[in-house]
Short mmCIF file of C-alpha atoms in Angstrom, two decimals:
data_model
loop_
_atom_site.label_atom_id
_atom_site.label_comp_id
_atom_site.label_asym_id
_atom_site.label_seq_id
_atom_site.Cartn_x
_atom_site.Cartn_y
_atom_site.Cartn_z
CA UNK Q 4 139.62 26.93 131.83
CA UNK Q 5 137.64 24.65 129.54
CA UNK Q 6 138.78 21.63 131.51
CA UNK Q 7 137.85 23.32 134.81
CA UNK Q 8 134.41 24.19 133.47
CA UNK Q 9 133.87 20.57 132.45
CA UNK Q 10 134.93 19.34 135.86
CA UNK Q 11 132.54 21.76 137.57
CA UNK Q 12 129.65 20.59 135.43
CA UNK Q 13 130.49 16.96 136.17
CA UNK Q 14 130.80 17.66 139.90
CA UNK Q 15 127.43 19.40 139.85
CA UNK Q 16 125.76 16.42 138.21
CA UNK Q 17 127.34 13.99 140.70
CA UNK Q 18 126.24 16.05 143.69
CA UNK Q 19 122.73 16.32 142.28
CA UNK Q 20 122.66 12.53 142.04
CA UNK Q 21 123.93 11.73 145.53
CA UNK Q 22 122.24 14.60 147.37
CA UNK Q 23 118.75 13.09 147.48
CA UNK Q 24 120.21 9.70 148.40
CA UNK Q 25 121.96 11.17 151.44
CA UNK Q 26 118.82 13.00 152.46
CA UNK Q 27 116.64 9.87 152.61
CA UNK Q 28 119.05 7.64 154.52
CA UNK Q 29 117.36 8.06 157.90
CA UNK Q 30 118.16 5.96 160.96
CA UNK Q 31 116.08 2.81 161.39
CA UNK Q 32 115.21 1.15 164.71
CA UNK Q 33 112.98 -1.77 165.73
CA UNK Q 34 111.77 -3.33 169.00
CA UNK Q 35 111.13 -6.99 169.78
CA UNK Q 36 108.69 -7.48 171.37
CA UNK Q 37 106.56 -4.37 170.90
CA UNK Q 38 104.42 -5.00 173.97
CA UNK Q 39 104.66 -6.61 177.39
CA UNK Q 40 104.31 -5.92 181.12
CA UNK Q 41 106.58 -3.66 183.14
CA UNK Q 42 110.02 -5.21 183.48
CA UNK Q 43 109.95 -6.71 179.96
CA UNK Q 44 113.33 -7.06 178.26
CA UNK Q 45 113.32 -5.71 174.70
CA UNK Q 46 115.78 -6.39 171.89
CA UNK Q 47 116.58 -3.11 170.13
CA UNK Q 48 117.97 -3.33 166.58
CA UNK Q 49 119.31 -0.24 164.77
CA UNK Q 50 120.76 0.49 161.33
CA UNK Q 51 121.83 3.46 159.18
CA UNK Q 52 123.34 5.27 162.19
CA UNK Q 53 126.91 6.56 162.24
CA UNK Q 54 129.50 3.81 162.85
CA UNK Q 55 131.00 3.24 166.28
CA UNK Q 56 128.69 5.51 168.31
CA UNK Q 57 126.67 5.04 171.49
CA UNK Q 58 122.92 4.58 170.99
CA UNK Q 59 120.74 5.77 173.87
CA UNK Q 60 117.13 4.76 174.47
CA UNK Q 61 115.13 7.37 176.38
CA UNK Q 62 111.58 7.48 177.64
CA UNK Q 63 109.62 9.78 175.32
CA UNK Q 64 112.29 12.32 174.22
CA UNK Q 65 115.93 13.12 174.83
CA UNK Q 66 114.94 14.79 178.11
CA UNK Q 67 113.27 11.59 179.37
CA UNK Q 68 114.95 9.06 181.62
CA UNK Q 69 117.64 6.89 180.07
CA UNK Q 70 116.54 3.23 180.11
CA UNK Q 71 119.29 1.56 178.07
CA UNK Q 72 122.28 1.97 175.75
CA UNK Q 73 124.11 0.12 173.00
CA UNK Q 74 126.71 0.76 170.30
CA UNK Q 75 126.90 0.55 166.52
CA UNK Q 76 129.54 -1.37 164.64
CA UNK Q 77 131.66 -0.23 161.70
CA UNK Q 78 128.66 -0.43 159.36
CA UNK Q 79 126.38 1.68 161.56
CA UNK Q 80 124.22 -1.21 162.78
CA UNK Q 81 123.77 -2.77 166.21
CA UNK Q 82 121.55 -4.84 168.50
CA UNK Q 83 121.28 -4.65 172.29
CA UNK Q 84 118.75 -5.33 175.09
CA UNK Q 85 116.91 -2.82 177.28
CA UNK Q 86 114.39 -3.33 180.09
CA UNK Q 87 111.12 -1.46 180.51
CA UNK Q 88 111.11 0.09 184.05
CA UNK Q 89 109.29 -1.97 186.67
CA UNK Q 90 107.37 1.19 187.65
CA UNK Q 91 105.78 1.60 184.20
CA UNK Q 92 101.98 1.56 184.30
CA UNK Q 93 99.83 0.06 181.56
CA UNK Q 94 99.44 2.13 178.41
CA UNK Q 95 101.08 3.10 175.11
CA UNK Q 96 104.49 4.77 175.23
CA UNK Q 97 107.12 6.23 172.93
CA UNK Q 98 110.81 5.32 173.04
CA UNK Q 99 113.37 7.81 171.67
CA UNK Q 100 116.37 5.96 170.17
CA UNK Q 101 119.21 8.38 169.43
CA UNK Q 102 122.84 8.50 168.48
CA UNK Q 103 125.06 11.57 168.95
CA UNK Q 104 122.27 12.73 171.26
CA UNK Q 105 123.99 15.83 172.61
CA UNK Q 106 125.40 17.00 169.27
CA UNK Q 107 123.95 19.73 167.11
CA UNK Q 108 122.64 17.16 164.63
CA UNK Q 109 121.55 14.01 166.51
CA UNK Q 110 120.54 10.86 164.68
CA UNK Q 111 117.29 9.43 166.02
CA UNK Q 112 114.22 7.31 165.54
CA UNK Q 113 111.11 6.75 167.66
CA UNK Q 114 109.26 3.52 168.31
CA UNK Q 115 106.08 2.78 170.25
CA UNK Q 116 105.78 0.20 173.03
CA UNK Q 117 102.59 -1.07 174.70
CA UNK Q 118 102.89 -1.81 178.43
CA UNK Q 119 100.36 -4.50 179.29
CA UNK Q 120 98.94 -5.49 182.66
CA UNK Q 121 101.20 -7.72 184.69
CA UNK Q 122 99.88 -11.18 185.66
CA UNK Q 123 98.32 -11.31 189.14
CA UNK Q 124 97.32 -7.65 189.31
CA UNK Q 125 93.70 -8.10 188.24
CA UNK Q 126 90.97 -7.45 190.77
CA UNK Q 127 88.21 -10.04 191.33
CA UNK Q 128 85.43 -10.62 193.87
CA UNK Q 129 84.41 -14.04 195.20
CA UNK Q 130 81.00 -14.46 196.85
CA UNK Q 131 80.47 -17.18 199.45
CA UNK Q 132 76.95 -18.05 200.63
CA UNK Q 133 76.53 -19.56 204.11
CA UNK Q 134 73.09 -20.96 205.04
CA UNK Q 135 71.92 -21.07 208.67
CA UNK Q 136 68.65 -22.40 210.10
CA UNK Q 137 66.84 -20.98 213.14
CA UNK Q 138 64.35 -22.85 215.40
CA UNK Q 139 61.53 -21.44 213.31
CA UNK Q 140 63.13 -23.11 210.31
CA UNK Q 141 63.53 -19.79 208.51
CA UNK Q 142 66.70 -19.88 206.37
CA UNK Q 143 68.92 -16.85 206.28
CA UNK Q 144 72.02 -16.22 204.20
CA UNK Q 145 75.17 -14.32 204.90
CA UNK Q 146 77.32 -13.03 202.02
CA UNK Q 147 81.07 -12.73 202.50
CA UNK Q 148 82.99 -10.79 199.84
CA UNK Q 149 86.66 -11.61 199.32
CA UNK Q 150 88.74 -9.33 197.14
CA UNK Q 151 92.11 -10.35 195.75
CA UNK Q 152 94.85 -7.82 196.52
CA UNK Q 153 95.53 -5.31 193.81
CA UNK Q 154 98.99 -3.93 193.19
CA UNK Q 155 99.24 -0.33 194.40
CA UNK Q 156 99.33 2.34 191.70
CA UNK Q 157 102.77 3.36 190.51
CA UNK Q 158 104.00 6.11 188.26
CA UNK Q 159 106.76 6.46 185.70
CA UNK Q 160 108.31 9.15 183.58
CA UNK Q 161 107.32 7.43 180.34
CA UNK Q 162 105.08 9.78 178.36
CA UNK Q 163 101.99 8.98 176.32
CA UNK Q 164 102.71 7.54 172.90
CA UNK Q 165 102.75 9.46 169.65
CA UNK Q 166 102.69 7.96 166.19
CA UNK Q 167 105.25 5.19 165.74
CA UNK Q 168 107.36 6.71 163.00
CA UNK Q 169 110.63 5.90 161.33
CA UNK Q 170 112.61 8.62 163.01
CA UNK Q 171 114.64 11.37 161.44
CA UNK Q 172 118.16 12.68 161.12
CA UNK Q 173 118.61 16.41 160.73
CA UNK Q 174 122.31 15.83 160.12
CA UNK Q 175 121.73 13.64 157.07
CA UNK Q 176 118.99 15.90 155.75
CA UNK Q 177 121.28 18.92 156.04
CA UNK Q 178 124.06 17.08 154.20
CA UNK Q 179 121.68 16.24 151.40
CA UNK Q 180 120.46 19.82 151.09
CA UNK Q 181 124.01 21.21 151.10
CA UNK Q 182 125.05 18.69 148.47
CA UNK Q 183 122.15 19.72 146.26
CA UNK Q 184 122.99 23.42 146.70
CA UNK Q 185 126.66 22.86 145.87
CA UNK Q 186 125.59 20.87 142.83
CA UNK Q 187 123.49 23.74 141.49
CA UNK Q 188 126.28 26.27 142.11
CA UNK Q 189 128.94 24.11 140.45
CA UNK Q 190 126.69 23.39 137.49
CA UNK Q 191 125.88 27.08 136.92
CA UNK Q 192 129.51 28.15 137.27
CA UNK Q 193 130.52 25.52 134.73
CA UNK Q 194 127.91 26.63 132.24
CA UNK Q 195 128.79 30.30 132.74
CA UNK Q 196 132.48 29.60 132.16
CA UNK Q 197 131.74 27.74 128.94
CA UNK Q 198 129.43 30.52 127.81
CA UNK Q 199 132.11 33.17 128.32
CA UNK Q 200 134.62 31.11 126.39
CA UNK Q 201 132.21 30.89 123.48
CA UNK Q 202 131.44 34.66 123.47
CA UNK Q 203 135.02 35.82 124.02
CA UNK Q 204 137.30 33.34 122.29
CA UNK Q 205 140.99 33.59 122.91
CA UNK Q 206 142.72 35.82 120.30
CA UNK Q 207 145.08 34.06 117.90
CA UNK Q 208 148.77 34.23 118.75
CA UNK Q 209 150.75 37.08 117.10
CA UNK Q 210 152.66 36.24 113.91
CA UNK Q 211 156.31 35.46 114.37
CA UNK Q 212 158.67 38.38 114.14
CA UNK Q 213 160.25 38.96 110.71
#
């Protein structure tokens, strides 16, 4: 029993040590570049995800349209390209980068992307002045306005951007909390076992028979 109590105390201390570490190991994702016009190809880099899983990149949240996928290697890292939809209008957007997306505890991070105006879609006005002279030598002017064509408005399912954060992983947080709870329980059981041994020591063996 004494050995078991010692093992429980040791286990409790180990779990207390690794619990917080597991809780803070959140998935990490980055985009390169972080801005560009619609149709821009982005390099997505991820780390601290589960190994060998599919990583999905959605517009806004998990319910948004899927715009690209990749996979992690045996160490939980990966890099893959995605393309911003050609229909995306200018503005700030949020990309949801998740692994195990349909599971109870998905691993995810969010990153912001700025869609800039595409070249050739600006509107400008050119004024041309034409002078004519009548027989009374009175000059008149005619103004002709020419407007460059503007790309028609388009829409997309990308939602307005929120803060560009580091993501989260409820699965890893839960593991950390459970580890900490088990650590406390094991530690208390170990101490209680030792305490009982000290209060109720084992009786000495009976003397040998005559």
